[in-house]
PDB file of C-alpha atoms in Angstrom:
ATOM      1  CA  MET A 111     -18.035 -11.832  15.437  1.00 43.00           C
ATOM      2  CA  LYS A 112     -14.940  -9.756  15.035  1.00 51.00           C
ATOM      3  CA  HIS A 113     -16.255  -7.747  12.074  1.00 52.00           C
ATOM      4  CA  PRO A 114     -19.912  -6.721  12.677  1.00 45.00           C
ATOM      5  CA  VAL A 115     -19.764  -4.169   9.854  1.00 44.00           C
ATOM      6  CA  LEU A 116     -18.840  -6.986   7.477  1.00 48.00           C
ATOM      7  CA  CYS A 117     -21.878  -9.023   8.560  1.00 47.00           C
ATOM      8  CA  CYS A 118     -24.214  -6.088   8.035  1.00 42.00           C
ATOM      9  CA  SER A 119     -22.711  -5.295   4.642  1.00 45.00           C
ATOM     10  CA  VAL A 120     -23.104  -8.847   3.371  1.00 45.00           C
ATOM     11  CA  ALA A 121     -26.674  -9.033   4.674  1.00 43.00           C
ATOM     12  CA  ALA A 122     -27.534  -5.732   2.990  1.00 42.00           C
ATOM     13  CA  LEU A 123     -26.073  -6.902  -0.300  1.00 47.00           C
ATOM     14  CA  LEU A 124     -28.055 -10.126  -0.191  1.00 44.00           C
ATOM     15  CA  LEU A 125     -31.308  -8.394   0.679  1.00 40.00           C
ATOM     16  CA  SER A 126     -30.832  -5.789  -2.024  1.00 44.00           C
ATOM     17  CA  GLY A 127     -30.693  -8.557  -4.612  1.00 44.00           C
ATOM     18  CA  VAL A 128     -34.104 -10.021  -3.790  1.00 40.00           C
ATOM     19  CA  CYS A 129     -36.706  -9.000  -6.357  1.00 40.00           C
ATOM     20  CA  PRO A 130     -40.166 -10.097  -7.590  1.00 36.00           C
ATOM     21  CA  THR A 131     -38.591 -12.477 -10.123  1.00 37.00           C
ATOM     22  CA  TYR A 132     -37.063 -14.519  -7.310  1.00 38.00           C
ATOM     23  CA  ALA A 133     -39.145 -17.637  -7.922  1.00 39.00           C
ATOM     24  CA  ALA A 134     -38.314 -17.733 -11.631  1.00 45.00           C
ATOM     25  CA  ASP A 135     -34.568 -17.089 -11.368  1.00 58.00           C
ATOM     26  CA  SER A 136     -33.600 -18.739  -8.073  1.00 70.00           C
ATOM     27  CA  GLN A 137     -31.479 -21.885  -8.413  1.00 90.00           C
ATOM     28  CA  TRP A 138     -29.053 -23.847  -6.274  1.00 95.00           C
ATOM     29  CA  TYR A 139     -25.610 -24.928  -7.453  1.00 97.00           C
ATOM     30  CA  THR A 140     -22.498 -26.608  -6.115  1.00 97.00           C
ATOM     31  CA  GLY A 141     -18.899 -26.919  -7.234  1.00 97.00           C
ATOM     32  CA  LEU A 142     -15.350 -27.949  -6.527  1.00 97.00           C
ATOM     33  CA  GLY A 143     -12.061 -26.545  -7.674  1.00 98.00           C
ATOM     34  CA  VAL A 144      -8.280 -26.618  -7.464  1.00 98.00           C
ATOM     35  CA  GLY A 145      -5.808 -23.807  -7.794  1.00 98.00           C
ATOM     36  CA  VAL A 146      -2.502 -22.154  -7.004  1.00 98.00           C
ATOM     37  CA  SER A 147      -2.334 -20.393  -3.631  1.00 98.00           C
ATOM     38  CA  GLN A 148       0.042 -18.009  -1.876  1.00 98.00           C
ATOM     39  CA  ALA A 149       0.672 -17.125   1.760  1.00 98.00           C
ATOM     40  CA  LYS A 150       2.723 -13.933   1.851  1.00 97.00           C
ATOM     41  CA  PHE A 151       4.508 -14.071   5.227  1.00 96.00           C
ATOM     42  CA  TYR A 152       4.938 -10.987   7.412  1.00 94.00           C
ATOM     43  CA  PRO A 153       8.748 -10.665   7.823  1.00 90.00           C
ATOM     44  CA  ALA A 154       8.355  -9.038  11.252  1.00 87.00           C
ATOM     45  CA  ASP A 155       6.734 -12.239  12.552  1.00 89.00           C
ATOM     46  CA  PHE A 156       9.203 -14.725  11.059  1.00 90.00           C
ATOM     47  CA  SER A 157      12.607 -13.190  10.304  1.00 87.00           C
ATOM     48  CA  VAL A 158      15.278 -14.066  12.891  1.00 86.00           C
ATOM     49  CA  PRO A 159      18.745 -12.647  12.079  1.00 85.00           C
ATOM     50  CA  PRO A 160      21.412 -13.992  11.838  1.00 89.00           C
ATOM     51  CA  LEU A 161      19.746 -17.308  10.886  1.00 92.00           C
ATOM     52  CA  THR A 162      19.650 -18.161   7.188  1.00 94.00           C
ATOM     53  CA  GLU A 163      16.032 -18.333   6.087  1.00 95.00           C
ATOM     54  CA  LYS A 164      14.221 -19.920   3.179  1.00 95.00           C
ATOM     55  CA  LYS A 165      10.478 -19.809   2.535  1.00 96.00           C
ATOM     56  CA  LYS A 166       7.946 -21.528   0.297  1.00 97.00           C
ATOM     57  CA  GLU A 167       4.991 -19.186  -0.126  1.00 98.00           C
ATOM     58  CA  PHE A 168       3.188 -21.054  -2.937  1.00 98.00           C
ATOM     59  CA  ASP A 169       1.219 -24.298  -2.857  1.00 98.00           C
ATOM     60  CA  SER A 170      -1.807 -25.974  -4.432  1.00 98.00           C
ATOM     61  CA  GLY A 171      -5.241 -25.186  -2.975  1.00 97.00           C
ATOM     62  CA  PHE A 172      -8.618 -26.915  -2.964  1.00 97.00           C
ATOM     63  CA  LYS A 173     -12.161 -25.624  -2.464  1.00 98.00           C
ATOM     64  CA  LEU A 174     -15.764 -26.809  -2.221  1.00 98.00           C
ATOM     65  CA  PHE A 175     -18.756 -24.497  -2.401  1.00 98.00           C
ATOM     66  CA  ILE A 176     -22.528 -24.389  -2.503  1.00 98.00           C
ATOM     67  CA  GLY A 177     -24.571 -21.388  -3.545  1.00 97.00           C
ATOM     68  CA  GLN A 178     -27.948 -20.029  -4.478  1.00 96.00           C
ATOM     69  CA  GLN A 179     -28.479 -17.822  -7.511  1.00 92.00           C
ATOM     70  CA  ILE A 180     -31.061 -15.484  -5.962  1.00 93.00           C
ATOM     71  CA  ASN A 181     -31.730 -13.755  -9.277  1.00 91.00           C
ATOM     72  CA  ARG A 182     -29.799 -12.982 -12.467  1.00 89.00           C
ATOM     73  CA  ASN A 183     -27.559 -10.461 -10.719  1.00 94.00           C
ATOM     74  CA  TRP A 184     -27.051 -11.779  -7.179  1.00 95.00           C
ATOM     75  CA  ALA A 185     -25.977 -15.031  -5.565  1.00 96.00           C
ATOM     76  CA  ALA A 186     -24.921 -16.111  -2.065  1.00 97.00           C
ATOM     77  CA  GLU A 187     -22.232 -18.731  -1.464  1.00 98.00           C
ATOM     78  CA  LEU A 188     -20.871 -20.854   1.375  1.00 98.00           C
ATOM     79  CA  SER A 189     -17.430 -22.357   0.758  1.00 98.00           C
ATOM     80  CA  TYR A 190     -14.682 -24.404   2.377  1.00 98.00           C
ATOM     81  CA  ALA A 191     -11.065 -23.905   1.276  1.00 98.00           C
ATOM     82  CA  THR A 192      -7.829 -25.697   2.035  1.00 98.00           C
ATOM     83  CA  VAL A 193      -5.588 -22.827   1.036  1.00 98.00           C
ATOM     84  CA  GLY A 194      -2.398 -24.876   1.342  1.00 97.00           C
ATOM     85  CA  LYS A 195       0.709 -25.830   3.313  1.00 97.00           C
ATOM     86  CA  PHE A 196       3.549 -23.337   3.281  1.00 98.00           C
ATOM     87  CA  HIS A 197       7.066 -23.454   4.723  1.00 97.00           C
ATOM     88  CA  TYR A 198       9.398 -21.106   6.562  1.00 96.00           C
ATOM     89  CA  LYS A 199      12.780 -22.767   7.113  1.00 96.00           C
ATOM     90  CA  TYR A 200      15.673 -21.728   9.375  1.00 95.00           C
ATOM     91  CA  ASP A 201      19.331 -22.797   9.115  1.00 95.00           C
ATOM     92  CA  ASN A 202      21.791 -22.033  11.928  1.00 92.00           C
ATOM     93  CA  GLY A 203      24.784 -23.591  10.194  1.00 90.00           C
ATOM     94  CA  SER A 204      24.623 -26.874  12.115  1.00 91.00           C
ATOM     95  CA  GLY A 205      23.418 -28.860   9.108  1.00 91.00           C
ATOM     96  CA  ILE A 206      19.911 -29.248  10.570  1.00 94.00           C
ATOM     97  CA  THR A 207      17.095 -27.177   9.107  1.00 95.00           C
ATOM     98  CA  GLN A 208      14.149 -26.202  11.295  1.00 95.00           C
ATOM     99  CA  ASP A 209      11.022 -26.289   9.121  1.00 96.00           C
ATOM    100  CA  GLY A 210       7.921 -24.308  10.099  1.00 95.00           C
ATOM    101  CA  VAL A 211       4.913 -25.777   8.274  1.00 97.00           C
ATOM    102  CA  TYR A 212       2.143 -23.186   7.977  1.00 97.00           C
ATOM    103  CA  LYS A 213      -1.297 -24.568   7.057  1.00 98.00           C
ATOM    104  CA  VAL A 214      -4.372 -22.433   6.307  1.00 98.00           C
ATOM    105  CA  THR A 215      -7.959 -23.676   5.984  1.00 98.00           C
ATOM    106  CA  GLY A 216     -11.269 -21.895   6.393  1.00 98.00           C
ATOM    107  CA  VAL A 217     -14.938 -21.354   5.668  1.00 98.00           C
ATOM    108  CA  GLY A 218     -16.168 -18.427   3.602  1.00 98.00           C
ATOM    109  CA  PHE A 219     -19.572 -16.772   3.256  1.00 98.00           C
ATOM    110  CA  SER A 220     -20.064 -14.166   0.566  1.00 98.00           C
ATOM    111  CA  ALA A 221     -22.378 -12.203  -1.688  1.00 98.00           C
ATOM    112  CA  VAL A 222     -21.668 -12.696  -5.394  1.00 98.00           C
ATOM    113  CA  PRO A 223     -22.821  -9.870  -7.733  1.00 97.00           C
ATOM    114  CA  THR A 224     -23.032 -11.122 -11.329  1.00 96.00           C
ATOM    115  CA  ILE A 225     -23.054  -9.474 -14.760  1.00 96.00           C
ATOM    116  CA  ASN A 226     -24.340 -11.643 -17.619  1.00 94.00           C
ATOM    117  CA  PHE A 227     -22.839 -11.090 -21.073  1.00 94.00           C
ATOM    118  CA  THR A 228     -24.733 -13.949 -22.726  1.00 92.00           C
ATOM    119  CA  ARG A 229     -26.990 -16.770 -21.551  1.00 89.00           C
ATOM    120  CA  ASN A 230     -23.892 -18.860 -20.875  1.00 92.00           C
ATOM    121  CA  LEU A 231     -21.112 -16.392 -20.037  1.00 95.00           C
ATOM    122  CA  SER A 232     -20.927 -14.098 -17.006  1.00 96.00           C
ATOM    123  CA  VAL A 233     -18.428 -12.307 -14.773  1.00 98.00           C
ATOM    124  CA  PHE A 234     -18.796 -11.890 -11.028  1.00 98.00           C
ATOM    125  CA  GLY A 235     -17.356 -10.273  -7.930  1.00 98.00           C
ATOM    126  CA  ARG A 236     -17.151 -11.500  -4.345  1.00 98.00           C
ATOM    127  CA  LEU A 237     -17.484  -9.799  -0.961  1.00 98.00           C
ATOM    128  CA  GLY A 238     -17.862 -11.534   2.375  1.00 98.00           C
ATOM    129  CA  GLY A 239     -16.057 -13.013   5.351  1.00 98.00           C
ATOM    130  CA  PHE A 240     -13.464 -15.791   5.709  1.00 98.00           C
ATOM    131  CA  PHE A 241     -13.349 -17.718   8.985  1.00 98.00           C
ATOM    132  CA  SER A 242      -9.798 -19.061   8.947  1.00 97.00           C
ATOM    133  CA  GLN A 243      -7.873 -21.585  10.993  1.00 97.00           C
ATOM    134  CA  THR A 244      -4.083 -21.250  10.840  1.00 96.00           C
ATOM    135  CA  ARG A 245      -1.802 -23.955  12.200  1.00 96.00           C
ATOM    136  CA  LEU A 246       1.988 -23.766  12.567  1.00 95.00           C
ATOM    137  CA  THR A 247       4.099 -26.834  13.363  1.00 94.00           C
ATOM    138  CA  PHE A 248       7.906 -26.885  13.630  1.00 93.00           C
ATOM    139  CA  TYR A 249       9.823 -29.947  12.458  1.00 96.00           C
ATOM    140  CA  ASN A 250      13.383 -30.418  13.713  1.00 94.00           C
ATOM    141  CA  ALA A 251      12.257 -27.996  16.414  1.00 91.00           C
ATOM    142  CA  GLY A 252      15.087 -26.301  18.254  1.00 89.00           C
ATOM    143  CA  PHE A 253      17.431 -27.635  15.516  1.00 92.00           C
ATOM    144  CA  GLN A 254      17.145 -31.134  16.978  1.00 93.00           C
ATOM    145  CA  GLN A 255      16.857 -33.827  14.326  1.00 93.00           C
ATOM    146  CA  GLY A 256      13.455 -35.558  14.388  1.00 92.00           C
ATOM    147  CA  SER A 257      11.976 -33.266  17.042  1.00 94.00           C
ATOM    148  CA  VAL A 258       8.422 -32.055  16.333  1.00 93.00           C
ATOM    149  CA  GLY A 259       7.099 -29.035  18.182  1.00 86.00           C
ATOM    150  CA  SER A 260       3.549 -28.852  19.481  1.00 78.00           C
ATOM    151  CA  GLY A 261       1.268 -27.330  16.859  1.00 85.00           C
ATOM    152  CA  ARG A 262       0.145 -23.731  17.363  1.00 89.00           C
ATOM    153  CA  GLN A 263      -3.289 -22.798  16.155  1.00 92.00           C
ATOM    154  CA  PHE A 264      -5.188 -19.543  15.736  1.00 93.00           C
ATOM    155  CA  SER A 265      -8.668 -18.782  14.368  1.00 94.00           C
ATOM    156  CA  ASP A 266      -9.731 -15.422  12.992  1.00 94.00           C
ATOM    157  CA  THR A 267     -12.134 -13.645  10.640  1.00 96.00           C
ATOM    158  CA  SER A 268     -11.002 -11.597   7.662  1.00 97.00           C
ATOM    159  CA  LEU A 269     -12.505  -9.868   4.651  1.00 97.00           C
ATOM    160  CA  LEU A 270     -13.014 -12.184   1.677  1.00 98.00           C
ATOM    161  CA  SER A 271     -12.976 -10.572  -1.768  1.00 98.00           C
ATOM    162  CA  GLY A 272     -12.445 -11.641  -5.352  1.00 98.00           C
ATOM    163  CA  PHE A 273     -13.626 -11.757  -8.939  1.00 98.00           C
ATOM    164  CA  GLY A 274     -13.889 -14.201 -11.811  1.00 98.00           C
ATOM    165  CA  ALA A 275     -15.718 -15.476 -14.870  1.00 98.00           C
ATOM    166  CA  GLN A 276     -17.899 -18.524 -15.495  1.00 97.00           C
ATOM    167  CA  TYR A 277     -19.327 -20.331 -18.497  1.00 96.00           C
ATOM    168  CA  PHE A 278     -22.178 -22.859 -18.580  1.00 94.00           C
ATOM    169  CA  PHE A 279     -22.055 -25.370 -21.429  1.00 92.00           C
ATOM    170  CA  ASP A 280     -25.587 -26.782 -21.318  1.00 83.00           C
ATOM    171  CA  GLY A 281     -27.350 -24.627 -18.750  1.00 76.00           C
ATOM    172  CA  GLU A 282     -26.721 -27.166 -15.966  1.00 87.00           C
ATOM    173  CA  SER A 283     -22.928 -27.561 -15.736  1.00 94.00           C
ATOM    174  CA  GLY A 284     -20.056 -25.191 -16.318  1.00 96.00           C
ATOM    175  CA  VAL A 285     -16.578 -23.975 -15.408  1.00 97.00           C
ATOM    176  CA  ARG A 286     -15.345 -21.036 -13.361  1.00 98.00           C
ATOM    177  CA  ILE A 287     -11.987 -19.212 -13.187  1.00 98.00           C
ATOM    178  CA  GLU A 288     -11.545 -17.096 -10.057  1.00 98.00           C
ATOM    179  CA  TYR A 289      -9.153 -15.012  -7.979  1.00 98.00           C
ATOM    180  CA  GLU A 290      -9.806 -14.876  -4.208  1.00 98.00           C
ATOM    181  CA  ASN A 291      -8.127 -12.777  -1.533  1.00 98.00           C
ATOM    182  CA  PHE A 292      -8.690 -14.333   1.910  1.00 98.00           C
ATOM    183  CA  GLY A 293      -7.094 -11.396   3.725  1.00 97.00           C
ATOM    184  CA  ARG A 294      -4.798 -11.669   6.714  1.00 97.00           C
ATOM    185  CA  VAL A 295      -4.590 -15.002   8.525  1.00 97.00           C
ATOM    186  CA  GLY A 296      -2.721 -15.983  11.690  1.00 95.00           C
ATOM    187  CA  ASN A 297      -1.749 -13.705  14.579  1.00 92.00           C
ATOM    188  CA  ASP A 298       0.994 -11.225  15.497  1.00 86.00           C
ATOM    189  CA  CYS A 299       4.289 -12.526  16.872  1.00 73.00           C
ATOM    190  CA  GLY A 300       6.120  -9.250  17.253  1.00 61.00           C
ATOM    191  CA  ALA A 301       9.815  -9.203  16.377  1.00 48.00           C
ATOM    192  CA  SER A 302      10.645 -12.813  17.192  1.00 51.00           C
ATOM    193  CA  ILE A 303      10.266 -16.328  15.867  1.00 55.00           C
ATOM    194  CA  PRO A 304       6.682 -17.589  16.496  1.00 54.00           C
ATOM    195  CA  GLY A 305       6.364 -18.849  20.049  1.00 54.00           C
ATOM    196  CA  GLY A 306       3.666 -19.862  22.528  1.00 61.00           C
ATOM    197  CA  THR A 307       0.335 -19.821  20.721  1.00 68.00           C
ATOM    198  CA  CYS A 308       1.593 -17.428  18.044  1.00 86.00           C
ATOM    199  CA  THR A 309       1.461 -18.602  14.423  1.00 92.00           C
ATOM    200  CA  GLY A 310       2.687 -15.488  12.638  1.00 92.00           C
ATOM    201  CA  ARG A 311       0.687 -13.598  10.032  1.00 95.00           C
ATOM    202  CA  ALA A 312       0.348 -13.981   6.277  1.00 97.00           C
ATOM    203  CA  ASN A 313      -1.805 -12.669   3.450  1.00 98.00           C
ATOM    204  CA  ALA A 314      -3.545 -15.605   1.758  1.00 98.00           C
ATOM    205  CA  LYS A 315      -4.695 -15.647  -1.887  1.00 98.00           C
ATOM    206  CA  MET A 316      -5.689 -18.234  -4.480  1.00 98.00           C
ATOM    207  CA  ILE A 317      -6.346 -18.494  -8.221  1.00 98.00           C
ATOM    208  CA  SER A 318      -8.570 -21.483  -8.980  1.00 98.00           C
ATOM    209  CA  ALA A 319     -10.483 -23.337 -11.679  1.00 98.00           C
ATOM    210  CA  SER A 320     -13.755 -24.986 -10.657  1.00 98.00           C
ATOM    211  CA  ALA A 321     -16.459 -27.207 -12.092  1.00 98.00           C
ATOM    212  CA  ILE A 322     -20.040 -26.028 -11.297  1.00 97.00           C
ATOM    213  CA  PHE A 323     -23.246 -28.083 -11.280  1.00 96.00           C
ATOM    214  CA  LYS A 324     -26.777 -26.712 -10.913  1.00 93.00           C
ATOM    215  CA  PHE A 325     -29.464 -28.734  -9.148  1.00 90.00           C
TER     216      PHE A 325
END
């Protein structure tokens, strides 16, 4: 584990939420959501003067999650997110555009502190770890029409944080609006176009709306 302090912090948060009312308040839930995501590219890893560059840093994202409401104020969640496919394109004036497709997926584990305003409405925070897999594939690689470069892949762990609000209609199902920051994904390329096993770095974020079901 690349971030042992993160593991200890999450464990401490979860343990601190356990109380004598555990049996009465504990409940499992699951959910799925869609949203708008962003991968903010690090220019030092992608910019290659004098090539003309164009990037697409926004896409749609998708997530699945399962959690346990330990008590009224603490929950723990395990999630899977397809953050999205993003593009970094290069034009050398030949009429052929080299397109770097940057895909981010990952698994998150987090503690979720909750503040209840009413029986149905609450706000929450998020703190945990995101185990990401970043893949970069070049199309029209080397500015050769139809050429596809071998995909480069890198896995890493980053800090997962966020906040949101949720509302339960009937006590068993509800909706959630949330902002998540997945931290830095990918690896360092230095001052050149990604090469070898390098994918380049980006900061990944997502705003999503989810449906939640208790069971």
